[in-house]
């Protein structure tokens, strides 16, 4: 049963940028219904990706994953959890799953479709959402899982799938008609994953990583991008394709004036409260949505082919990260709240990643 010291971390959904996390303790026990499963959330990553979930929660339905009464919302997080109570005959106590969880010590799911590798959440409030968010990987049969790498998996897996899908999009569109791709927020792990894939898979593409002056030395030292430029000294090159993780309209307007891009792919909002108002989609622009990209990739490669290619690439990048990525482990609600504040302020370290547990 749910313990008396269960804790959830919630944000106030009002305003453009969510407020700091609020800790809710001692939530009342809720008995499981038939077929439901309760899990203890073991660990999860905390990054600019979660900030994007919070900023776009209403637009893309992220608040619907783990509903809370107004004005509260639970930011979704990726990581691992262990079954502590089950009323489903095909899910055993002690089984471990990887997937999307609430920023909380516990979660309840209602399995629908189940096979040897996946459990698909089927709670009524989640049925309209993408399968990408409702699929939980059974660790014992997960092709990406390797013992001793769960901290890196928690960080890299949810971000790298976007890197992988974007790499495929660059390939399918021949970089939208350009041989140069500018990647903003180059210090973000998703941008680093994309740069790593483009260097490995697209030898005809020149990459420029755009980052802050504070991070430029570290990003240059990684050798992932062909060139690193800063926001204060934009690259002097025209006809580029831009993959934007920042969501910073002022920056994009400056880039347009200087580089005359042939295409803009909007992906994230790492600049948070400094991003400004995002303009409506214009000709030559697109808003990237990972679940739609997964559907397109599966249609192209087949389900088995996509799964195998993604698993191989993810394992390779996890191994490559050992040379430059350190894990900052934080434990407890107060420490997680402080870590979220660092993420929101943009003061993260590109060569470090936060893995949290409550």
mmCIF file of C-alpha atoms in Angstrom:
data_model
loop_
_atom_site.group_PDB
_atom_site.id
_atom_site.type_symbol
_atom_site.label_atom_id
_atom_site.label_comp_id
_atom_site.label_asym_id
_atom_site.label_seq_id
_atom_site.Cartn_x
_atom_site.Cartn_y
_atom_site.Cartn_z
ATOM 1 C CA UNK A 1 0.000 0.000 0.000
ATOM 2 C CA UNK A 2 1.026 3.632 -0.421
ATOM 3 C CA UNK A 3 3.244 4.749 2.429
ATOM 4 C CA UNK A 4 2.477 7.697 4.686
ATOM 5 C CA UNK A 5 5.642 9.510 3.590
ATOM 6 C CA UNK A 6 4.748 9.558 -0.124
ATOM 7 C CA UNK A 7 5.806 12.820 -1.754
ATOM 8 C CA UNK A 8 5.027 14.636 -4.990
ATOM 9 C CA UNK A 9 6.672 17.728 -6.457
ATOM 10 C CA UNK A 10 4.293 20.023 -8.319
ATOM 11 C CA UNK A 11 4.463 23.341 -10.163
ATOM 12 C CA UNK A 12 1.997 26.179 -10.461
ATOM 13 C CA UNK A 13 0.813 26.012 -14.082
ATOM 14 C CA UNK A 14 -0.088 29.688 -14.238
ATOM 15 C CA UNK A 15 1.996 32.105 -16.282
ATOM 16 C CA UNK A 16 4.404 31.492 -19.145
ATOM 17 C CA UNK A 17 7.100 29.844 -17.043
ATOM 18 C CA UNK A 18 6.073 27.578 -14.150
ATOM 19 C CA UNK A 19 7.037 28.614 -10.648
ATOM 20 C CA UNK A 20 9.417 26.677 -8.481
ATOM 21 C CA UNK A 21 8.485 23.227 -7.281
ATOM 22 C CA UNK A 22 6.155 22.846 -4.329
ATOM 23 C CA UNK A 23 6.488 19.746 -2.150
ATOM 24 C CA UNK A 24 3.299 17.860 -1.276
ATOM 25 C CA UNK A 25 3.743 15.235 1.443
ATOM 26 C CA UNK A 26 1.519 12.671 3.156
ATOM 27 C CA UNK A 27 -0.947 12.231 0.323
ATOM 28 C CA UNK A 28 -3.737 9.879 1.449
ATOM 29 C CA UNK A 29 -3.581 6.214 0.515
ATOM 30 C CA UNK A 30 -5.604 5.337 -2.554
ATOM 31 C CA UNK A 31 -6.433 1.602 -2.795
ATOM 32 C CA UNK A 32 -5.645 0.019 -6.129
ATOM 33 C CA UNK A 33 -8.480 -0.806 -8.478
ATOM 34 C CA UNK A 34 -8.708 -4.059 -10.378
ATOM 35 C CA UNK A 35 -5.842 -4.417 -12.863
ATOM 36 C CA UNK A 36 -3.883 -1.480 -11.467
ATOM 37 C CA UNK A 37 -0.214 -1.504 -10.452
ATOM 38 C CA UNK A 38 1.611 0.699 -7.935
ATOM 39 C CA UNK A 39 5.298 1.420 -8.417
ATOM 40 C CA UNK A 40 8.008 3.101 -6.371
ATOM 41 C CA UNK A 41 9.864 5.592 -8.569
ATOM 42 C CA UNK A 42 13.541 4.675 -8.144
ATOM 43 C CA UNK A 43 15.333 7.407 -10.091
ATOM 44 C CA UNK A 44 14.775 9.908 -12.873
ATOM 45 C CA UNK A 45 16.713 12.463 -14.872
ATOM 46 C CA UNK A 46 16.144 16.190 -14.558
ATOM 47 C CA UNK A 47 17.100 18.452 -17.460
ATOM 48 C CA UNK A 48 15.974 21.190 -19.828
ATOM 49 C CA UNK A 49 13.814 18.513 -21.459
ATOM 50 C CA UNK A 50 11.578 18.516 -18.379
ATOM 51 C CA UNK A 51 11.455 22.303 -18.479
ATOM 52 C CA UNK A 52 10.154 22.037 -22.048
ATOM 53 C CA UNK A 53 7.463 19.618 -20.842
ATOM 54 C CA UNK A 54 6.381 22.181 -18.270
ATOM 55 C CA UNK A 55 6.406 25.106 -20.695
ATOM 56 C CA UNK A 56 4.446 23.200 -23.332
ATOM 57 C CA UNK A 57 2.271 21.232 -20.922
ATOM 58 C CA UNK A 58 -1.029 22.671 -22.104
ATOM 59 C CA UNK A 59 -0.176 22.652 -25.814
ATOM 60 C CA UNK A 60 0.913 19.019 -25.975
ATOM 61 C CA UNK A 61 -1.109 17.520 -23.132
ATOM 62 C CA UNK A 62 1.766 16.785 -20.757
ATOM 63 C CA UNK A 63 -0.317 17.805 -17.736
ATOM 64 C CA UNK A 64 -2.767 15.039 -18.657
ATOM 65 C CA UNK A 65 -0.222 12.325 -17.944
ATOM 66 C CA UNK A 66 -0.491 12.679 -14.165
ATOM 67 C CA UNK A 67 -3.463 14.980 -13.550
ATOM 68 C CA UNK A 68 -3.644 17.242 -10.533
ATOM 69 C CA UNK A 69 -6.291 19.754 -9.443
ATOM 70 C CA UNK A 70 -5.783 23.323 -10.662
ATOM 71 C CA UNK A 71 -3.457 25.170 -10.517
ATOM 72 C CA UNK A 72 -1.027 22.334 -9.919
ATOM 73 C CA UNK A 73 0.748 20.179 -12.447
ATOM 74 C CA UNK A 74 3.259 17.346 -12.142
ATOM 75 C CA UNK A 75 6.196 17.586 -14.512
ATOM 76 C CA UNK A 76 6.782 14.228 -16.244
ATOM 77 C CA UNK A 77 10.224 12.653 -15.778
ATOM 78 C CA UNK A 78 11.967 9.668 -17.380
ATOM 79 C CA UNK A 79 13.513 6.932 -15.306
ATOM 80 C CA UNK A 80 13.072 3.594 -13.562
ATOM 81 C CA UNK A 81 10.466 2.278 -11.132
ATOM 82 C CA UNK A 82 9.780 -0.956 -9.237
ATOM 83 C CA UNK A 83 6.401 -2.639 -8.787
ATOM 84 C CA UNK A 84 5.517 -2.579 -5.077
ATOM 85 C CA UNK A 85 1.858 -3.634 -5.320
ATOM 86 C CA UNK A 86 -0.045 -5.245 -8.157
ATOM 87 C CA UNK A 87 -3.587 -6.268 -8.964
ATOM 88 C CA UNK A 88 -2.726 -7.362 -12.483
ATOM 89 C CA UNK A 89 -2.081 -11.070 -13.137
ATOM 90 C CA UNK A 90 0.660 -10.409 -15.732
ATOM 91 C CA UNK A 91 2.674 -7.910 -13.681
ATOM 92 C CA UNK A 92 4.596 -9.256 -10.711
ATOM 93 C CA UNK A 93 5.701 -7.462 -7.582
ATOM 94 C CA UNK A 94 9.384 -6.571 -7.854
ATOM 95 C CA UNK A 95 9.348 -6.127 -11.647
ATOM 96 C CA UNK A 96 11.174 -3.046 -12.870
ATOM 97 C CA UNK A 97 10.074 -0.729 -15.678
ATOM 98 C CA UNK A 98 11.619 2.157 -17.611
ATOM 99 C CA UNK A 99 9.357 4.947 -18.786
ATOM 100 C CA UNK A 100 7.717 8.278 -18.020
ATOM 101 C CA UNK A 101 6.775 8.877 -14.379
ATOM 102 C CA UNK A 102 5.466 11.692 -12.236
ATOM 103 C CA UNK A 103 8.003 13.692 -10.270
ATOM 104 C CA UNK A 104 6.919 11.775 -7.190
ATOM 105 C CA UNK A 105 7.940 8.881 -4.986
ATOM 106 C CA UNK A 106 5.181 6.609 -6.333
ATOM 107 C CA UNK A 107 2.995 6.128 -9.382
ATOM 108 C CA UNK A 108 -0.065 4.061 -10.301
ATOM 109 C CA UNK A 109 -0.616 2.697 -13.802
ATOM 110 C CA UNK A 110 -3.385 0.657 -15.372
ATOM 111 C CA UNK A 111 -1.818 -1.760 -17.888
ATOM 112 C CA UNK A 112 -3.664 -2.377 -21.124
ATOM 113 C CA UNK A 113 -1.764 -4.121 -23.909
ATOM 114 C CA UNK A 114 1.109 -6.221 -22.545
ATOM 115 C CA UNK A 115 3.784 -8.274 -24.248
ATOM 116 C CA UNK A 116 7.146 -9.629 -23.170
ATOM 117 C CA UNK A 117 8.861 -6.311 -23.715
ATOM 118 C CA UNK A 118 6.256 -3.589 -23.134
ATOM 119 C CA UNK A 119 3.422 -2.576 -20.853
ATOM 120 C CA UNK A 120 1.126 0.053 -22.347
ATOM 121 C CA UNK A 121 -0.659 2.323 -19.879
ATOM 122 C CA UNK A 122 -4.421 2.333 -20.442
ATOM 123 C CA UNK A 123 -5.852 4.641 -17.780
ATOM 124 C CA UNK A 124 -8.780 6.606 -19.267
ATOM 125 C CA UNK A 125 -7.064 9.983 -18.950
ATOM 126 C CA UNK A 126 -4.018 8.700 -20.880
ATOM 127 C CA UNK A 127 -5.666 6.890 -23.779
ATOM 128 C CA UNK A 128 -5.723 9.994 -26.022
ATOM 129 C CA UNK A 129 -1.963 10.507 -25.553
ATOM 130 C CA UNK A 130 0.803 9.225 -27.784
ATOM 131 C CA UNK A 131 1.990 5.617 -27.320
ATOM 132 C CA UNK A 132 5.488 7.071 -26.926
ATOM 133 C CA UNK A 133 4.422 8.422 -23.520
ATOM 134 C CA UNK A 134 2.287 5.462 -22.491
ATOM 135 C CA UNK A 135 4.795 2.658 -23.180
ATOM 136 C CA UNK A 136 6.786 1.173 -20.303
ATOM 137 C CA UNK A 137 9.775 -1.035 -21.070
ATOM 138 C CA UNK A 138 10.173 -4.194 -18.992
ATOM 139 C CA UNK A 139 13.791 -4.012 -17.873
ATOM 140 C CA UNK A 140 14.344 -7.776 -17.992
ATOM 141 C CA UNK A 141 13.658 -7.799 -21.761
ATOM 142 C CA UNK A 142 14.795 -4.298 -22.737
ATOM 143 C CA UNK A 143 17.467 -4.301 -25.506
ATOM 144 C CA UNK A 144 18.942 -0.993 -24.346
ATOM 145 C CA UNK A 145 19.213 -1.894 -20.679
ATOM 146 C CA UNK A 146 22.569 -2.878 -19.257
ATOM 147 C CA UNK A 147 23.289 -3.341 -15.540
ATOM 148 C CA UNK A 148 25.202 -0.478 -14.025
ATOM 149 C CA UNK A 149 24.069 2.095 -16.595
ATOM 150 C CA UNK A 150 20.674 3.139 -15.256
ATOM 151 C CA UNK A 151 21.886 6.601 -14.273
ATOM 152 C CA UNK A 152 23.133 7.248 -17.819
ATOM 153 C CA UNK A 153 20.069 5.628 -19.324
ATOM 154 C CA UNK A 154 17.808 7.911 -17.276
ATOM 155 C CA UNK A 155 19.663 10.932 -18.665
ATOM 156 C CA UNK A 156 20.343 9.876 -22.234
ATOM 157 C CA UNK A 157 17.430 7.697 -23.362
ATOM 158 C CA UNK A 158 14.595 10.252 -23.246
ATOM 159 C CA UNK A 159 16.767 12.904 -24.903
ATOM 160 C CA UNK A 160 18.652 10.776 -27.401
ATOM 161 C CA UNK A 161 15.511 9.466 -29.069
ATOM 162 C CA UNK A 162 14.848 13.074 -30.148
ATOM 163 C CA UNK A 163 18.468 13.353 -31.314
ATOM 164 C CA UNK A 164 18.036 10.128 -33.282
ATOM 165 C CA UNK A 165 14.745 11.205 -34.863
ATOM 166 C CA UNK A 166 16.184 14.589 -35.823
ATOM 167 C CA UNK A 167 19.233 12.928 -37.362
ATOM 168 C CA UNK A 168 16.892 10.816 -39.459
ATOM 169 C CA UNK A 169 14.896 13.914 -40.415
ATOM 170 C CA UNK A 170 18.083 15.674 -41.534
ATOM 171 C CA UNK A 171 18.930 12.646 -43.642
ATOM 172 C CA UNK A 172 15.488 12.271 -45.209
ATOM 173 C CA UNK A 173 15.226 15.958 -46.078
ATOM 174 C CA UNK A 174 18.881 16.303 -47.160
ATOM 175 C CA UNK A 175 19.218 18.869 -44.377
ATOM 176 C CA UNK A 176 16.305 20.839 -45.858
ATOM 177 C CA UNK A 177 18.463 21.852 -48.821
ATOM 178 C CA UNK A 178 21.565 22.984 -46.931
ATOM 179 C CA UNK A 179 24.972 21.461 -46.234
ATOM 180 C CA UNK A 180 25.251 23.374 -42.928
ATOM 181 C CA UNK A 181 23.138 22.776 -39.835
ATOM 182 C CA UNK A 182 23.169 25.272 -36.969
ATOM 183 C CA UNK A 183 22.151 23.714 -33.647
ATOM 184 C CA UNK A 184 21.127 26.159 -30.912
ATOM 185 C CA UNK A 185 21.482 25.403 -27.190
ATOM 186 C CA UNK A 186 24.409 23.212 -28.168
ATOM 187 C CA UNK A 187 25.177 22.492 -24.513
ATOM 188 C CA UNK A 188 21.903 20.597 -24.069
ATOM 189 C CA UNK A 189 22.215 16.802 -24.065
ATOM 190 C CA UNK A 190 19.736 16.473 -26.942
ATOM 191 C CA UNK A 191 21.747 18.897 -29.061
ATOM 192 C CA UNK A 192 24.962 17.054 -28.190
ATOM 193 C CA UNK A 193 23.352 13.757 -29.186
ATOM 194 C CA UNK A 194 22.270 15.250 -32.506
ATOM 195 C CA UNK A 195 25.723 16.685 -33.164
ATOM 196 C CA UNK A 196 27.322 13.327 -32.353
ATOM 197 C CA UNK A 197 24.989 11.495 -34.743
ATOM 198 C CA UNK A 198 25.446 14.031 -37.547
ATOM 199 C CA UNK A 199 29.219 13.715 -37.253
ATOM 200 C CA UNK A 200 28.969 9.918 -37.268
ATOM 201 C CA UNK A 201 26.264 9.433 -39.900
ATOM 202 C CA UNK A 202 26.251 12.531 -42.147
ATOM 203 C CA UNK A 203 29.812 13.250 -43.362
ATOM 204 C CA UNK A 204 28.534 15.743 -45.954
ATOM 205 C CA UNK A 205 26.905 17.944 -43.298
ATOM 206 C CA UNK A 206 28.818 20.719 -41.538
ATOM 207 C CA UNK A 207 27.552 21.414 -38.039
ATOM 208 C CA UNK A 208 27.749 24.626 -36.022
ATOM 209 C CA UNK A 209 26.897 24.441 -32.341
ATOM 210 C CA UNK A 210 25.543 27.685 -30.911
ATOM 211 C CA UNK A 211 25.911 28.206 -27.183
ATOM 212 C CA UNK A 212 26.685 30.759 -24.487
ATOM 213 C CA UNK A 213 30.122 32.190 -23.950
ATOM 214 C CA UNK A 214 30.210 30.390 -20.601
ATOM 215 C CA UNK A 215 29.780 26.987 -22.260
ATOM 216 C CA UNK A 216 31.697 27.548 -25.484
ATOM 217 C CA UNK A 217 35.020 26.211 -24.189
ATOM 218 C CA UNK A 218 33.493 22.998 -22.866
ATOM 219 C CA UNK A 219 31.481 22.373 -26.044
ATOM 220 C CA UNK A 220 34.482 23.058 -28.255
ATOM 221 C CA UNK A 221 36.555 20.620 -26.199
ATOM 222 C CA UNK A 222 34.077 17.795 -26.802
ATOM 223 C CA UNK A 223 34.818 17.881 -30.534
ATOM 224 C CA UNK A 224 31.209 17.018 -31.398
ATOM 225 C CA UNK A 225 30.479 20.013 -33.651
ATOM 226 C CA UNK A 226 32.607 21.160 -36.585
ATOM 227 C CA UNK A 227 32.408 24.702 -35.256
ATOM 228 C CA UNK A 228 31.186 26.312 -32.035
ATOM 229 C CA UNK A 229 29.848 29.883 -32.013
ATOM 230 C CA UNK A 230 28.338 31.998 -29.261
ATOM 231 C CA UNK A 231 25.119 33.965 -29.013
ATOM 232 C CA UNK A 232 27.144 37.179 -28.882
ATOM 233 C CA UNK A 233 29.101 36.297 -32.046
ATOM 234 C CA UNK A 234 26.726 34.548 -34.423
ATOM 235 C CA UNK A 235 28.236 32.535 -37.278
ATOM 236 C CA UNK A 236 28.778 34.447 -40.514
ATOM 237 C CA UNK A 237 27.268 31.923 -42.908
ATOM 238 C CA UNK A 238 24.112 32.029 -45.003
ATOM 239 C CA UNK A 239 21.683 29.450 -46.344
ATOM 240 C CA UNK A 240 21.816 27.276 -43.236
ATOM 241 C CA UNK A 241 19.237 24.969 -41.711
ATOM 242 C CA UNK A 242 18.544 25.684 -38.044
ATOM 243 C CA UNK A 243 17.562 23.116 -35.449
ATOM 244 C CA UNK A 244 16.402 25.214 -32.524
ATOM 245 C CA UNK A 245 16.311 23.866 -28.981
ATOM 246 C CA UNK A 246 16.223 27.310 -27.348
ATOM 247 C CA UNK A 247 12.749 28.598 -28.215
ATOM 248 C CA UNK A 248 14.304 32.078 -28.046
ATOM 249 C CA UNK A 249 12.478 34.206 -30.611
ATOM 250 C CA UNK A 250 14.900 37.115 -30.265
ATOM 251 C CA UNK A 251 17.830 34.826 -31.023
ATOM 252 C CA UNK A 252 16.024 33.311 -34.000
ATOM 253 C CA UNK A 253 15.234 36.741 -35.409
ATOM 254 C CA UNK A 254 18.916 37.665 -35.134
ATOM 255 C CA UNK A 255 19.897 34.419 -36.837
ATOM 256 C CA UNK A 256 17.445 35.079 -39.644
ATOM 257 C CA UNK A 257 18.928 38.488 -40.271
ATOM 258 C CA UNK A 258 22.471 37.165 -40.334
ATOM 259 C CA UNK A 259 22.284 33.679 -41.843
ATOM 260 C CA UNK A 260 19.144 33.782 -44.060
ATOM 261 C CA UNK A 261 18.202 30.195 -43.141
ATOM 262 C CA UNK A 262 16.550 27.894 -45.657
ATOM 263 C CA UNK A 263 14.651 26.083 -42.915
ATOM 264 C CA UNK A 264 13.916 26.308 -39.198
ATOM 265 C CA UNK A 265 12.999 23.252 -37.123
ATOM 266 C CA UNK A 266 11.687 24.245 -33.679
ATOM 267 C CA UNK A 267 12.311 21.523 -31.093
ATOM 268 C CA UNK A 268 12.510 22.805 -27.511
ATOM 269 C CA UNK A 269 12.463 25.750 -25.123
ATOM 270 C CA UNK A 270 15.678 25.466 -23.126
ATOM 271 C CA UNK A 271 15.858 29.243 -22.589
ATOM 272 C CA UNK A 272 12.712 29.102 -20.460
ATOM 273 C CA UNK A 273 11.606 32.457 -19.111
ATOM 274 C CA UNK A 274 14.144 34.245 -21.360
ATOM 275 C CA UNK A 275 12.771 32.702 -24.537
ATOM 276 C CA UNK A 276 10.181 35.386 -25.216
ATOM 277 C CA UNK A 277 6.992 34.941 -27.190
ATOM 278 C CA UNK A 278 7.216 32.189 -29.804
ATOM 279 C CA UNK A 279 5.813 33.262 -33.154
ATOM 280 C CA UNK A 280 3.392 31.185 -35.174
ATOM 281 C CA UNK A 281 4.805 28.719 -37.643
ATOM 282 C CA UNK A 282 5.830 30.373 -40.933
ATOM 283 C CA UNK A 283 6.757 29.009 -44.370
ATOM 284 C CA UNK A 284 10.069 27.171 -44.112
ATOM 285 C CA UNK A 285 9.451 26.398 -40.430
ATOM 286 C CA UNK A 286 8.129 23.378 -38.567
ATOM 287 C CA UNK A 287 7.454 22.425 -34.971
ATOM 288 C CA UNK A 288 9.055 19.067 -34.249
ATOM 289 C CA UNK A 289 6.910 16.631 -32.244
ATOM 290 C CA UNK A 290 8.682 13.405 -31.332
ATOM 291 C CA UNK A 291 5.633 11.074 -31.271
ATOM 292 C CA UNK A 292 4.763 12.068 -34.849
ATOM 293 C CA UNK A 293 8.387 11.560 -35.888
ATOM 294 C CA UNK A 294 8.366 8.092 -34.314
ATOM 295 C CA UNK A 295 5.330 7.147 -36.372
ATOM 296 C CA UNK A 296 7.093 8.322 -39.551
ATOM 297 C CA UNK A 297 10.316 6.475 -38.662
ATOM 298 C CA UNK A 298 8.466 3.240 -37.902
ATOM 299 C CA UNK A 299 6.619 3.541 -41.208
ATOM 300 C CA UNK A 300 9.970 3.856 -42.967
ATOM 301 C CA UNK A 301 12.013 1.227 -41.094
ATOM 302 C CA UNK A 302 9.343 -1.067 -39.715
ATOM 303 C CA UNK A 303 8.815 -1.493 -35.985
ATOM 304 C CA UNK A 304 11.597 -4.052 -35.519
ATOM 305 C CA UNK A 305 14.029 -2.120 -37.681
ATOM 306 C CA UNK A 306 13.383 1.130 -35.849
ATOM 307 C CA UNK A 307 13.709 -0.510 -32.424
ATOM 308 C CA UNK A 308 17.001 -2.192 -33.354
ATOM 309 C CA UNK A 309 18.538 0.906 -34.911
ATOM 310 C CA UNK A 310 17.523 3.127 -32.007
ATOM 311 C CA UNK A 311 18.769 0.608 -29.424
ATOM 312 C CA UNK A 312 22.151 0.264 -31.143
ATOM 313 C CA UNK A 313 22.632 4.018 -31.479
ATOM 314 C CA UNK A 314 21.546 4.664 -27.877
ATOM 315 C CA UNK A 315 23.948 2.084 -26.469
ATOM 316 C CA UNK A 316 26.762 3.582 -28.552
ATOM 317 C CA UNK A 317 26.071 7.098 -27.285
ATOM 318 C CA UNK A 318 25.782 5.904 -23.684
ATOM 319 C CA UNK A 319 29.201 4.296 -24.046
ATOM 320 C CA UNK A 320 30.626 7.426 -25.691
ATOM 321 C CA UNK A 321 29.290 9.591 -22.838
ATOM 322 C CA UNK A 322 31.518 7.875 -20.299
ATOM 323 C CA UNK A 323 34.427 9.950 -21.534
ATOM 324 C CA UNK A 324 32.834 13.324 -20.847
ATOM 325 C CA UNK A 325 29.558 13.086 -18.890
ATOM 326 C CA UNK A 326 29.515 12.936 -15.089
ATOM 327 C CA UNK A 327 26.380 12.152 -13.077
ATOM 328 C CA UNK A 328 25.220 14.481 -10.305
ATOM 329 C CA UNK A 329 23.056 12.311 -8.030
ATOM 330 C CA UNK A 330 20.559 14.218 -5.860
ATOM 331 C CA UNK A 331 18.326 12.623 -3.262
ATOM 332 C CA UNK A 332 15.324 13.932 -1.355
ATOM 333 C CA UNK A 333 12.565 16.406 -2.152
ATOM 334 C CA UNK A 334 14.488 19.493 -1.080
ATOM 335 C CA UNK A 335 17.536 18.557 -3.154
ATOM 336 C CA UNK A 336 15.360 17.841 -6.195
ATOM 337 C CA UNK A 337 13.632 21.189 -5.802
ATOM 338 C CA UNK A 338 17.021 22.928 -5.713
ATOM 339 C CA UNK A 339 18.144 20.989 -8.794
ATOM 340 C CA UNK A 340 14.986 22.067 -10.655
ATOM 341 C CA UNK A 341 15.806 25.696 -9.832
ATOM 342 C CA UNK A 342 19.249 25.237 -11.385
ATOM 343 C CA UNK A 343 17.694 23.751 -14.511
ATOM 344 C CA UNK A 344 15.214 26.628 -14.775
ATOM 345 C CA UNK A 345 17.959 29.219 -14.379
ATOM 346 C CA UNK A 346 20.027 27.672 -17.177
ATOM 347 C CA UNK A 347 23.054 27.254 -14.933
ATOM 348 C CA UNK A 348 23.634 23.618 -15.755
ATOM 349 C CA UNK A 349 26.943 22.096 -16.782
ATOM 350 C CA UNK A 350 27.004 20.538 -20.276
ATOM 351 C CA UNK A 351 29.376 17.835 -19.063
ATOM 352 C CA UNK A 352 27.220 16.936 -16.056
ATOM 353 C CA UNK A 353 23.699 15.554 -15.677
ATOM 354 C CA UNK A 354 21.240 15.332 -12.798
ATOM 355 C CA UNK A 355 19.763 12.010 -11.716
ATOM 356 C CA UNK A 356 17.277 12.379 -8.878
ATOM 357 C CA UNK A 357 15.482 10.168 -6.425
ATOM 358 C CA UNK A 358 12.942 10.939 -3.734
#
